[in-house]
């Protein structure tokens, strides 16, 4: 919210306090100043200039060459505005000044061959308005050379303050002034209302009835007759524009002014447009349509709080007035509305309408129910002063159930228990007083106080403690230099994911982090997706059901940037509905699971001097998956299944199972899927279920004494039919060998015409040893020769070589 | 006589060397000339036969010969041994080494790891919770009443009437306190979602680390001390800081912590919006209403909580100006860290 310091000074003497100090103290007491716009700084150097001569630019039709006098000298200035004329008083920016819009410095320049020494400014360039139709022409009464700040009284400082939702009291100049008064210990003076009322009584002119008293606890009104709607005077226009609003007419400007002065939103009805000169506050019984004063039709659900006359709605309570009763240039008689609405009712309506106004913003945070009459009278007073007219005597004020000030007990030792340091009782009481909080009774160790109604956020003792801490200053809370370490058992629920990342890194994979919000096409590929009810766009409408689509999306993007060789991994949560139809109303209706994906594509190494190019393939993927599972000690617990035919995602793939539950699946991504991501190179992915892996009790690591006796190795190679798989041979050998054979590795495999049609050669190394003794050549040889015989026979294989 | 013989041997040796092309042939030459029964040994044997007065000179020349042949062979051998294999190449140490790849953790993970290790060192556990969360955990139990404007502070992605994508990691506070009685001292990292327009400064998804400590006699002063210690370990020991009052429904008093902008050192720059300060986290004392939701006695226990955005911290620390680069996963970006 914008706060003008000049305006604040109407209620508070800030003499001797610098802007910097004000900004700092406001920020440090909870009203964070986000930006400072000091007009004296901003308009430094700008002066009133006199256009002494104007000629056409010799080389450009639309430009003029002007001679501008700054009271001392003449400057040649090129100007592009259509409205520049000889004899005008203008805003002149000499060389060296900085133009607020765009923040650029004026330098000596040559424009189309003609020298220019400064600039004649338009309003938008000065950020005084958004007008760029031409240069700003000043009143001829100003003397050339007068500083712009002096001429236009641009000596204000505007603060942009971020007001947190708990501080509706600070959404006005008096509200901020109240905090400043407490901080700087100065006196706050709220303008007194002096009304010159006519003899006729308001009761004969208008009436108010509240039907929904729960949502409208108070409604006050004032009537002013025979007003003259016109432009606002300069001072009011200045106030209105200083906080970034546009001046409309005197009455609208006054209602805005009073709202920004004291925080009470106001609305002015054209009394003659109110049927029966009556206000009825009630909630709608059914859905309805209503045209607001911005000429838009709004659909309202049943139960919306409306301001009505005796036949029709005339305003959406607390949000926006209606077109049918708004002030026009012909309006003569005005009813001023000043009400207190139930915050959550206003918020509901504003939310549903998607319409947040200055009024709804304040009502939904909580205005001061005690302030309605003051604000109505203050408005009436200003209207009669600035728009003429007679204020009818008396105030309409319907207030069925008075909202009382809250009473709270505050224990002094509780303050110390929360803050960790002692604030003296005297200081506590003085802070309370400065904030308008009244002490109604006092004990040795506690006080009981009443809270002013403009502070709806203060409801409990802890709220008071915060107030005291904030005004005393958080800086005064000591920063301890030692802490107690509690000795409960410490857990790290992220340790498994940490390990996963370490091992994946060690395997050469780099981590990516993807947005789980995806288009439907991605999420549908891999599961039953969950929809966001209010997505930003269709590209982020669903939650991911697997890490695969997101990964492929990243592969695709990288390839387009020329990064074609990728080794990536990601861990993260995926989300699936329990069944197609289920609507989420409990945690059992969906599954959120942590997954891990490995992604390989392109070349392992590019062209290098030491070897040919090799591309990632299924065996790289398998190796990485196996090494990974070995590292987390789960390789013994899982077994593989291989599928060489298509499934919807993979051309061929393998799975890892634990007790018949699939814990991971992956392989070569099918070209169908790759096409969807516009990828035309092979991609290999494997996705593991971290939740299941975590649940498996990994084998406890135990020391195994390194082998003391030598191993004996034997090699053989056979020619097989190509359809014979390595694993079949391996298992057969293991089953038929002596128990001295401990391992079999395949060290060569090839197919060649020399071997015959549909034949391949596989070469194996057999590893023999015994933990307790040295083997003899004979026993190994015996087993080896036996295996040759058996393998040859079983697989109809032919022993090669020796 | 012997001298002439040495010259002849040397000549033959050099001739033989010409035909050398691998380590094996070097070894053969070594055996032929320098072996136990080699030519040079034979010459030494002949020393016995020459006159006594000629012996020293002859011996000296034989020694010279032996050394010369030995060093020639060594020289040759080393040139083969270190690079040149069969069909190999001449040793060239300027060739690039073979490539080995170590993957890297995402910079956000690295940043989080650093934060975690600091808090682990101060006795914090690490807990996690779900991203698809109920309204109860995300808002209600954290003292956000329904229809309260405080809910507007966090634009929410909704899944259904009662479920949403968590807007902060604070629901894990509730989940953790439900699980155990005090003392609870834990941090809770995780992913959160906000329905905010994607731009260089904000993204619809990001990461937070939440912190919570509840026990008897936990104070605001201890909160300050703990967070200042964290900031000094993470950002540097000479840092200046300030705590500003703020508002979060689940803490009271609430604060935001600023540190001096480490880019301009506090003099004001674009990054700190000319203020000289950078906001790094929000914090406060756990609101008694929150304790009521998890059945902790607010009279007996007090506690503090804090939360910080990891992207923001990583952006500040590494000079990243566009939050979107974290999630574009450009391989060149991933490998930078």
GROMACS .gro file of N, CA and C in nm, chain A residues 27-30 32 164-166 347-348 351 364 411 414 417-419 460 462-463 466 474 477-480 483-486 490-494 498 501-502 505 508-516 533-534 536 540 544 554 558 561 563 565-566 573 575 584-587 592 604-605 608-610, chain B residues 96 98-99 101 103-106 109 116 120 123 125-128 130-133 147-149 152-153 156-160 163 175 179 185 191 193 195-196 203-205 213 215 217 219-222 224-225 241-245 247 252-255 287 289 298-300 328-332 334:
model
  426
   27UNK      N    1   0.986  -0.063   0.912
   27UNK     CA    2   1.023  -0.198   0.872
   27UNK      C    3   1.052  -0.285   0.993
   28UNK      N    4   1.124  -0.228   1.088
   28UNK     CA    5   1.165  -0.306   1.204
   28UNK      C    6   1.052  -0.325   1.306
   29UNK      N    7   0.937  -0.259   1.280
   29UNK     CA    8   0.825  -0.285   1.371
   29UNK      C    9   0.712  -0.359   1.300
   30UNK      N   10   0.740  -0.411   1.181
   30UNK     CA   11   0.644  -0.500   1.118
   30UNK      C   12   0.569  -0.443   0.999
   32UNK      N   13   0.663  -0.347   0.670
   32UNK     CA   14   0.783  -0.352   0.587
   32UNK      C   15   0.774  -0.253   0.471
  164UNK      N   16   0.089  -0.702   0.621
  164UNK     CA   17   0.056  -0.843   0.638
  164UNK      C   18  -0.093  -0.858   0.670
  165UNK      N   19  -0.153  -0.976   0.641
  165UNK     CA   20  -0.299  -0.991   0.654
  165UNK      C   21  -0.352  -0.969   0.796
  166UNK      N   22  -0.265  -0.974   0.894
  166UNK     CA   23  -0.312  -0.956   1.032
  166UNK      C   24  -0.322  -0.809   1.072
  347UNK      N   25  -1.514  -1.203   0.202
  347UNK     CA   26  -1.407  -1.274   0.134
  347UNK      C   27  -1.464  -1.381   0.041
  348UNK      N   28  -1.568  -1.450   0.088
  348UNK     CA   29  -1.630  -1.554   0.006
  348UNK      C   30  -1.681  -1.495  -0.124
  351UNK      N   31  -1.402  -1.373  -0.353
  351UNK     CA   32  -1.332  -1.489  -0.411
  351UNK      C   33  -1.410  -1.546  -0.528
  364UNK      N   34  -1.251  -0.778   0.424
  364UNK     CA   35  -1.223  -0.920   0.451
  364UNK      C   36  -1.111  -0.936   0.553
  411UNK      N   37   0.025  -1.215   3.139
  411UNK     CA   38   0.117  -1.244   3.251
  411UNK      C   39   0.258  -1.201   3.214
  414UNK      N   40   0.515  -1.474   3.134
  414UNK     CA   41   0.492  -1.543   3.007
  414UNK      C   42   0.570  -1.473   2.894
  417UNK      N   43   0.910  -1.600   2.915
  417UNK     CA   44   0.917  -1.741   2.875
  417UNK      C   45   0.921  -1.755   2.722
  418UNK      N   46   0.848  -1.668   2.655
  418UNK     CA   47   0.845  -1.676   2.508
  418UNK      C   48   0.967  -1.608   2.447
  419UNK      N   49   0.998  -1.489   2.495
  419UNK     CA   50   1.103  -1.411   2.428
  419UNK      C   51   1.243  -1.446   2.477
  460UNK      N   52  -0.548  -1.298   2.189
  460UNK     CA   53  -0.497  -1.384   2.295
  460UNK      C   54  -0.373  -1.320   2.358
  462UNK      N   55  -0.079  -1.436   2.359
  462UNK     CA   56   0.038  -1.445   2.272
  462UNK      C   57   0.040  -1.330   2.171
  463UNK      N   58  -0.080  -1.284   2.130
  463UNK     CA   59  -0.086  -1.172   2.036
  463UNK      C   60  -0.033  -1.045   2.101
  466UNK      N   61   0.343  -1.057   2.113
  466UNK     CA   62   0.401  -1.016   1.986
  466UNK      C   63   0.404  -0.863   1.973
  474UNK      N   64   1.274  -0.632   1.790
  474UNK     CA   65   1.332  -0.766   1.787
  474UNK      C   66   1.484  -0.760   1.808
  477UNK      N   67   1.600  -0.840   2.152
  477UNK     CA   68   1.598  -0.978   2.202
  477UNK      C   69   1.741  -1.030   2.188
  478UNK      N   70   1.800  -1.083   2.295
  478UNK     CA   71   1.938  -1.128   2.285
  478UNK      C   72   1.950  -1.246   2.187
  479UNK      N   73   2.067  -1.257   2.126
  479UNK     CA   74   2.096  -1.371   2.039
  479UNK      C   75   2.184  -1.465   2.119
  480UNK      N   76   2.129  -1.580   2.162
  480UNK     CA   77   2.206  -1.666   2.251
  480UNK      C   78   2.324  -1.727   2.176
  483UNK      N   79   2.318  -2.342   2.284
  483UNK     CA   80   2.185  -2.404   2.287
  483UNK      C   81   2.196  -2.539   2.355
  484UNK      N   82   2.082  -2.586   2.407
  484UNK     CA   83   2.078  -2.721   2.459
  484UNK      C   84   2.059  -2.817   2.344
  485UNK      N   85   2.131  -2.929   2.347
  485UNK     CA   86   2.103  -3.031   2.248
  485UNK      C   87   2.022  -3.140   2.316
  486UNK      N   88   1.900  -3.160   2.268
  486UNK     CA   89   1.815  -3.263   2.326
  486UNK      C   90   1.863  -3.399   2.278
  490UNK      N   91   1.805  -3.931   1.690
  490UNK     CA   92   1.794  -3.850   1.568
  490UNK      C   93   1.769  -3.940   1.446
  491UNK      N   94   1.683  -3.892   1.360
  491UNK     CA   95   1.654  -3.967   1.237
  491UNK      C   96   1.690  -3.882   1.117
  492UNK      N   97   1.718  -3.947   1.006
  492UNK     CA   98   1.726  -3.874   0.880
  492UNK      C   99   1.647  -3.951   0.775
  493UNK      N  100   1.525  -3.906   0.752
  493UNK     CA  101   1.440  -3.977   0.656
  493UNK      C  102   1.485  -3.956   0.512
  494UNK      N  103   1.584  -3.870   0.493
  494UNK     CA  104   1.631  -3.849   0.356
  494UNK      C  105   1.759  -3.928   0.329
  498UNK      N  106   1.970  -3.973  -0.018
  498UNK     CA  107   2.106  -3.920  -0.027
  498UNK      C  108   2.200  -4.024  -0.086
  501UNK      N  109   2.160  -4.074  -0.455
  501UNK     CA  110   2.223  -3.969  -0.535
  501UNK      C  111   2.373  -3.992  -0.544
  502UNK      N  112   2.433  -4.029  -0.431
  502UNK     CA  113   2.578  -4.053  -0.431
  502UNK      C  114   2.614  -4.163  -0.531
  505UNK      N  115   2.569  -4.067  -0.893
  505UNK     CA  116   2.682  -3.981  -0.934
  505UNK      C  117   2.804  -4.066  -0.967
  508UNK      N  118   2.827  -4.211  -1.288
  508UNK     CA  119   2.845  -4.116  -1.398
  508UNK      C  120   2.719  -4.041  -1.437
  509UNK      N  121   2.612  -4.056  -1.358
  509UNK     CA  122   2.487  -3.991  -1.395
  509UNK      C  123   2.470  -3.857  -1.323
  510UNK      N  124   2.415  -3.760  -1.393
  510UNK     CA  125   2.392  -3.629  -1.332
  510UNK      C  126   2.244  -3.613  -1.297
  511UNK      N  127   2.221  -3.540  -1.189
  511UNK     CA  128   2.085  -3.530  -1.138
  511UNK      C  129   2.005  -3.420  -1.205
  512UNK      N  130   1.883  -3.451  -1.241
  512UNK     CA  131   1.791  -3.347  -1.290
  512UNK      C  132   1.674  -3.336  -1.191
  513UNK      N  133   1.609  -3.221  -1.191
  513UNK     CA  134   1.490  -3.200  -1.110
  513UNK      C  135   1.382  -3.145  -1.201
  514UNK      N  136   1.276  -3.221  -1.216
  514UNK     CA  137   1.170  -3.182  -1.308
  514UNK      C  138   1.047  -3.132  -1.235
  515UNK      N  139   0.970  -3.051  -1.306
  515UNK     CA  140   0.841  -3.005  -1.254
  515UNK      C  141   0.741  -3.120  -1.262
  516UNK      N  142   0.684  -3.162  -1.149
  516UNK     CA  143   0.586  -3.271  -1.153
  516UNK      C  144   0.454  -3.233  -1.221
  533UNK      N  145  -0.735  -2.889  -1.014
  533UNK     CA  146  -0.863  -2.827  -1.049
  533UNK      C  147  -0.847  -2.683  -1.098
  534UNK      N  148  -0.739  -2.618  -1.057
  534UNK     CA  149  -0.718  -2.481  -1.105
  534UNK      C  150  -0.578  -2.465  -1.165
  536UNK      N  151  -0.261  -2.359  -1.410
  536UNK     CA  152  -0.226  -2.232  -1.476
  536UNK      C  153  -0.250  -2.240  -1.625
  540UNK      N  154   0.046  -2.771  -1.754
  540UNK     CA  155   0.072  -2.807  -1.615
  540UNK      C  156  -0.059  -2.844  -1.547
  544UNK      N  157   0.259  -3.583  -1.243
  544UNK     CA  158   0.326  -3.692  -1.313
  544UNK      C  159   0.289  -3.825  -1.248
  554UNK      N  160   1.302  -3.376  -2.104
  554UNK     CA  161   1.433  -3.311  -2.084
  554UNK      C  162   1.534  -3.361  -2.187
  558UNK      N  163   1.726  -3.113  -2.446
  558UNK     CA  164   1.872  -3.110  -2.454
  558UNK      C  165   1.922  -3.140  -2.595
  561UNK      N  166   1.914  -2.853  -2.805
  561UNK     CA  167   2.020  -2.755  -2.779
  561UNK      C  168   2.156  -2.808  -2.821
  563UNK      N  169   2.285  -3.096  -2.706
  563UNK     CA  170   2.341  -3.187  -2.606
  563UNK      C  171   2.277  -3.324  -2.628
  565UNK      N  172   2.432  -3.635  -2.588
  565UNK     CA  173   2.487  -3.749  -2.514
  565UNK      C  174   2.461  -3.727  -2.366
  566UNK      N  175   2.366  -3.802  -2.313
  566UNK     CA  176   2.318  -3.772  -2.179
  566UNK      C  177   2.317  -3.894  -2.089
  573UNK      N  178   0.877  -3.775  -0.634
  573UNK     CA  179   0.750  -3.841  -0.609
  573UNK      C  180   0.663  -3.841  -0.734
  575UNK      N  181   0.249  -3.958  -0.869
  575UNK     CA  182   0.116  -3.958  -0.811
  575UNK      C  183   0.020  -4.033  -0.902
  584UNK      N  184  -1.064  -3.768  -0.504
  584UNK     CA  185  -0.979  -3.772  -0.385
  584UNK      C  186  -1.046  -3.708  -0.265
  585UNK      N  187  -1.083  -3.792  -0.169
  585UNK     CA  188  -1.134  -3.735  -0.045
  585UNK      C  189  -1.061  -3.792   0.076
  586UNK      N  190  -0.977  -3.895   0.055
  586UNK     CA  191  -0.890  -3.941   0.164
  586UNK      C  192  -0.754  -3.976   0.104
  587UNK      N  193  -0.659  -4.004   0.193
  587UNK     CA  194  -0.525  -4.041   0.147
  587UNK      C  195  -0.523  -4.179   0.081
  592UNK      N  196   0.108  -4.174  -0.356
  592UNK     CA  197   0.223  -4.086  -0.381
  592UNK      C  198   0.346  -4.169  -0.350
  604UNK      N  199   2.870  -4.261  -2.529
  604UNK     CA  200   2.937  -4.261  -2.398
  604UNK      C  201   3.052  -4.162  -2.399
  605UNK      N  202   3.133  -4.174  -2.503
  605UNK     CA  203   3.238  -4.075  -2.527
  605UNK      C  204   3.223  -4.033  -2.670
  608UNK      N  205   3.718  -3.995  -2.985
  608UNK     CA  206   3.839  -3.975  -2.905
  608UNK      C  207   3.955  -4.046  -2.971
  609UNK      N  208   4.073  -4.003  -2.937
  609UNK     CA  209   4.192  -4.059  -3.002
  609UNK      C  210   4.214  -4.206  -2.968
  610UNK      N  211   4.157  -4.251  -2.855
  610UNK     CA  212   4.191  -4.386  -2.809
  610UNK      C  213   4.088  -4.490  -2.849
  898UNK      N  214   4.541  -3.587  -2.446
  898UNK     CA  215   4.446  -3.581  -2.334
  898UNK      C  216   4.425  -3.719  -2.273
  900UNK      N  217   4.218  -4.035  -2.101
  900UNK     CA  218   4.089  -4.092  -2.136
  900UNK      C  219   3.983  -4.032  -2.045
  901UNK      N  220   3.862  -4.020  -2.097
  901UNK     CA  221   3.756  -3.952  -2.021
  901UNK      C  222   3.689  -4.044  -1.922
  903UNK      N  223   3.366  -4.013  -1.633
  903UNK     CA  224   3.260  -3.922  -1.592
  903UNK      C  225   3.218  -3.947  -1.448
  905UNK      N  226   2.910  -3.814  -1.219
  905UNK     CA  227   2.788  -3.735  -1.231
  905UNK      C  228   2.786  -3.626  -1.127
  906UNK      N  229   2.692  -3.532  -1.141
  906UNK     CA  230   2.683  -3.431  -1.036
  906UNK      C  231   2.542  -3.426  -0.980
  907UNK      N  232   2.535  -3.387  -0.854
  907UNK     CA  233   2.405  -3.364  -0.792
  907UNK      C  234   2.354  -3.229  -0.841
  908UNK      N  235   2.224  -3.221  -0.852
  908UNK     CA  236   2.163  -3.094  -0.890
  908UNK      C  237   2.204  -2.987  -0.788
  911UNK      N  238   2.006  -2.976  -0.481
  911UNK     CA  239   2.038  -3.084  -0.387
  911UNK      C  240   2.164  -3.048  -0.308
  918UNK      N  241   2.138  -2.903   0.536
  918UNK     CA  242   2.111  -3.017   0.622
  918UNK      C  243   2.228  -3.045   0.715
  922UNK      N  244   2.211  -3.070   1.107
  922UNK     CA  245   2.241  -3.199   1.170
  922UNK      C  246   2.345  -3.177   1.279
  925UNK      N  247   2.210  -3.081   1.605
  925UNK     CA  248   2.124  -3.176   1.675
  925UNK      C  249   1.984  -3.190   1.616
  927UNK      N  250   1.703  -3.361   1.362
  927UNK     CA  251   1.670  -3.476   1.278
  927UNK      C  252   1.622  -3.425   1.143
  928UNK      N  253   1.595  -3.518   1.051
  928UNK     CA  254   1.540  -3.481   0.920
  928UNK      C  255   1.415  -3.565   0.895
  929UNK      N  256   1.301  -3.499   0.879
  929UNK     CA  257   1.176  -3.570   0.848
  929UNK      C  258   1.117  -3.517   0.718
  930UNK      N  259   1.034  -3.601   0.656
  930UNK     CA  260   0.970  -3.561   0.531
  930UNK      C  261   0.821  -3.589   0.538
  932UNK      N  262   0.429  -3.586   0.267
  932UNK     CA  263   0.378  -3.592   0.130
  932UNK      C  264   0.361  -3.454   0.066
  933UNK      N  265   0.367  -3.455  -0.068
  933UNK     CA  266   0.347  -3.331  -0.144
  933UNK      C  267   0.199  -3.308  -0.174
  934UNK      N  268   0.126  -3.419  -0.195
  934UNK     CA  269  -0.018  -3.406  -0.214
  934UNK      C  270  -0.079  -3.415  -0.075
  935UNK      N  271  -0.126  -3.304  -0.026
  935UNK     CA  272  -0.154  -3.290   0.117
  935UNK      C  273  -0.301  -3.255   0.137
  949UNK      N  274  -1.156  -1.938   0.490
  949UNK     CA  275  -1.196  -1.802   0.452
  949UNK      C  276  -1.116  -1.693   0.521
  950UNK      N  277  -0.991  -1.723   0.552
  950UNK     CA  278  -0.907  -1.618   0.610
  950UNK      C  279  -0.813  -1.564   0.502
  951UNK      N  280  -0.794  -1.431   0.498
  951UNK     CA  281  -0.708  -1.375   0.394
  951UNK      C  282  -0.564  -1.428   0.399
  954UNK      N  283  -0.454  -1.628   0.124
  954UNK     CA  284  -0.415  -1.562  -0.001
  954UNK      C  285  -0.264  -1.545  -0.012
  955UNK      N  286  -0.194  -1.556   0.102
  955UNK     CA  287  -0.048  -1.540   0.097
  955UNK      C  288   0.014  -1.653   0.015
  958UNK      N  289  -0.279  -2.142  -0.413
  958UNK     CA  290  -0.281  -2.288  -0.398
  958UNK      C  291  -0.331  -2.359  -0.522
  959UNK      N  292  -0.266  -2.471  -0.555
  959UNK     CA  293  -0.319  -2.563  -0.656
  959UNK      C  294  -0.409  -2.663  -0.584
  960UNK      N  295  -0.534  -2.670  -0.624
  960UNK     CA  296  -0.626  -2.762  -0.559
  960UNK      C  297  -0.643  -2.889  -0.639
  961UNK      N  298  -0.663  -3.000  -0.565
  961UNK     CA  299  -0.687  -3.130  -0.627
  961UNK      C  300  -0.834  -3.166  -0.610
  962UNK      N  301  -0.886  -3.136  -0.493
  962UNK     CA  302  -1.029  -3.157  -0.466
  962UNK      C  303  -1.065  -3.061  -0.353
  965UNK      N  304  -0.819  -3.167  -0.072
  965UNK     CA  305  -0.679  -3.198  -0.101
  965UNK      C  306  -0.617  -3.097  -0.196
  977UNK      N  307   0.268  -3.322   1.112
  977UNK     CA  308   0.284  -3.467   1.102
  977UNK      C  309   0.390  -3.518   1.199
  981UNK      N  310   0.348  -3.753   1.561
  981UNK     CA  311   0.416  -3.882   1.576
  981UNK      C  312   0.482  -3.901   1.712
  987UNK      N  313   1.316  -3.189   1.758
  987UNK     CA  314   1.409  -3.093   1.696
  987UNK      C  315   1.441  -3.148   1.558
  993UNK      N  316   0.949  -3.046  -0.145
  993UNK     CA  317   0.902  -2.970  -0.261
  993UNK      C  318   0.767  -2.909  -0.230
  995UNK      N  319   0.443  -2.620  -0.383
  995UNK     CA  320   0.381  -2.570  -0.506
  995UNK      C  321   0.305  -2.441  -0.478
  997UNK      N  322   0.056  -2.152  -0.696
  997UNK     CA  323  -0.006  -2.116  -0.823
  997UNK      C  324   0.028  -1.972  -0.860
  998UNK      N  325   0.155  -1.951  -0.888
  998UNK     CA  326   0.203  -1.817  -0.925
  998UNK      C  327   0.253  -1.822  -1.067
 1005UNK      N  328   0.843  -1.944  -0.967
 1005UNK     CA  329   0.808  -2.065  -1.039
 1005UNK      C  330   0.693  -2.130  -0.964
 1006UNK      N  331   0.619  -2.217  -1.032
 1006UNK     CA  332   0.501  -2.276  -0.970
 1006UNK      C  333   0.538  -2.387  -0.872
 1007UNK      N  334   0.666  -2.421  -0.865
 1007UNK     CA  335   0.710  -2.529  -0.778
 1007UNK      C  336   0.848  -2.490  -0.728
 1015UNK      N  337   1.163  -2.673   1.655
 1015UNK     CA  338   1.217  -2.721   1.782
 1015UNK      C  339   1.116  -2.692   1.891
 1017UNK      N  340   1.020  -2.780   2.299
 1017UNK     CA  341   1.062  -2.838   2.425
 1017UNK      C  342   1.014  -2.742   2.534
 1019UNK      N  343   1.081  -2.442   2.767
 1019UNK     CA  344   1.175  -2.330   2.770
 1019UNK      C  345   1.249  -2.301   2.640
 1021UNK      N  346   1.296  -2.044   2.354
 1021UNK     CA  347   1.264  -1.901   2.347
 1021UNK      C  348   1.299  -1.840   2.212
 1022UNK      N  349   1.246  -1.721   2.193
 1022UNK     CA  350   1.277  -1.642   2.074
 1022UNK      C  351   1.427  -1.613   2.067
 1023UNK      N  352   1.488  -1.593   2.183
 1023UNK     CA  353   1.632  -1.566   2.188
 1023UNK      C  354   1.710  -1.685   2.133
 1024UNK      N  355   1.662  -1.806   2.165
 1024UNK     CA  356   1.731  -1.925   2.115
 1024UNK      C  357   1.709  -1.941   1.965
 1026UNK      N  358   1.678  -1.695   1.758
 1026UNK     CA  359   1.771  -1.602   1.696
 1026UNK      C  360   1.912  -1.660   1.694
 1027UNK      N  361   1.954  -1.712   1.808
 1027UNK     CA  362   2.090  -1.766   1.817
 1027UNK      C  363   2.114  -1.878   1.718
 1043UNK      N  364   2.303  -0.914   1.041
 1043UNK     CA  365   2.168  -0.967   1.025
 1043UNK      C  366   2.069  -0.878   1.097
 1044UNK      N  367   1.942  -0.897   1.063
 1044UNK     CA  368   1.837  -0.834   1.142
 1044UNK      C  369   1.712  -0.921   1.136
 1045UNK      N  370   1.631  -0.914   1.241
 1045UNK     CA  371   1.503  -0.985   1.246
 1045UNK      C  372   1.393  -0.880   1.245
 1046UNK      N  373   1.303  -0.894   1.148
 1046UNK     CA  374   1.192  -0.799   1.134
 1046UNK      C  375   1.061  -0.867   1.171
 1047UNK      N  376   0.970  -0.797   1.237
 1047UNK     CA  377   0.839  -0.857   1.263
 1047UNK      C  378   0.768  -0.889   1.131
 1049UNK      N  379   0.438  -1.184   0.964
 1049UNK     CA  380   0.317  -1.256   1.001
 1049UNK      C  381   0.310  -1.391   0.933
 1054UNK      N  382   0.388  -1.710   1.634
 1054UNK     CA  383   0.360  -1.582   1.699
 1054UNK      C  384   0.449  -1.570   1.822
 1055UNK      N  385   0.534  -1.472   1.833
 1055UNK     CA  386   0.564  -1.371   1.733
 1055UNK      C  387   0.629  -1.431   1.609
 1056UNK      N  388   0.607  -1.364   1.496
 1056UNK     CA  389   0.667  -1.407   1.370
 1056UNK      C  390   0.774  -1.308   1.327
 1057UNK      N  391   0.870  -1.356   1.251
 1057UNK     CA  392   0.977  -1.267   1.205
 1057UNK      C  393   1.028  -1.310   1.069
 1089UNK      N  394   0.275  -2.106   1.730
 1089UNK     CA  395   0.152  -2.050   1.784
 1089UNK      C  396   0.084  -2.154   1.874
 1091UNK      N  397  -0.215  -2.221   1.919
 1091UNK     CA  398  -0.323  -2.293   1.849
 1091UNK      C  399  -0.271  -2.417   1.779
 1100UNK      N  400   0.033  -2.608   2.550
 1100UNK     CA  401   0.101  -2.481   2.519
 1100UNK      C  402   0.149  -2.407   2.643
 1101UNK      N  403   0.099  -2.444   2.759
 1101UNK     CA  404   0.149  -2.380   2.882
 1101UNK      C  405   0.285  -2.438   2.919
 1102UNK      N  406   0.303  -2.567   2.889
 1102UNK     CA  407   0.425  -2.634   2.929
 1102UNK      C  408   0.534  -2.618   2.822
 1130UNK      N  409   1.498  -2.646  -1.611
 1130UNK     CA  410   1.517  -2.674  -1.753
 1130UNK      C  411   1.610  -2.792  -1.772
 1131UNK      N  412   1.696  -2.817  -1.672
 1131UNK     CA  413   1.786  -2.932  -1.674
 1131UNK      C  414   1.871  -2.937  -1.800
 1132UNK      N  415   1.919  -2.823  -1.842
 1132UNK     CA  416   2.017  -2.818  -1.951
 1132UNK      C  417   2.141  -2.893  -1.901
 1133UNK      N  418   2.184  -2.993  -1.978
 1133UNK     CA  419   2.293  -3.081  -1.933
 1133UNK      C  420   2.419  -3.000  -1.900
 1134UNK      N  421   2.439  -2.892  -1.975
 1134UNK     CA  422   2.558  -2.809  -1.949
 1134UNK      C  423   2.548  -2.740  -1.813
 1136UNK      N  424   2.367  -2.867  -1.556
 1136UNK     CA  425   2.377  -2.970  -1.453
 1136UNK      C  426   2.523  -3.005  -1.425
   0.00000   0.00000   0.00000
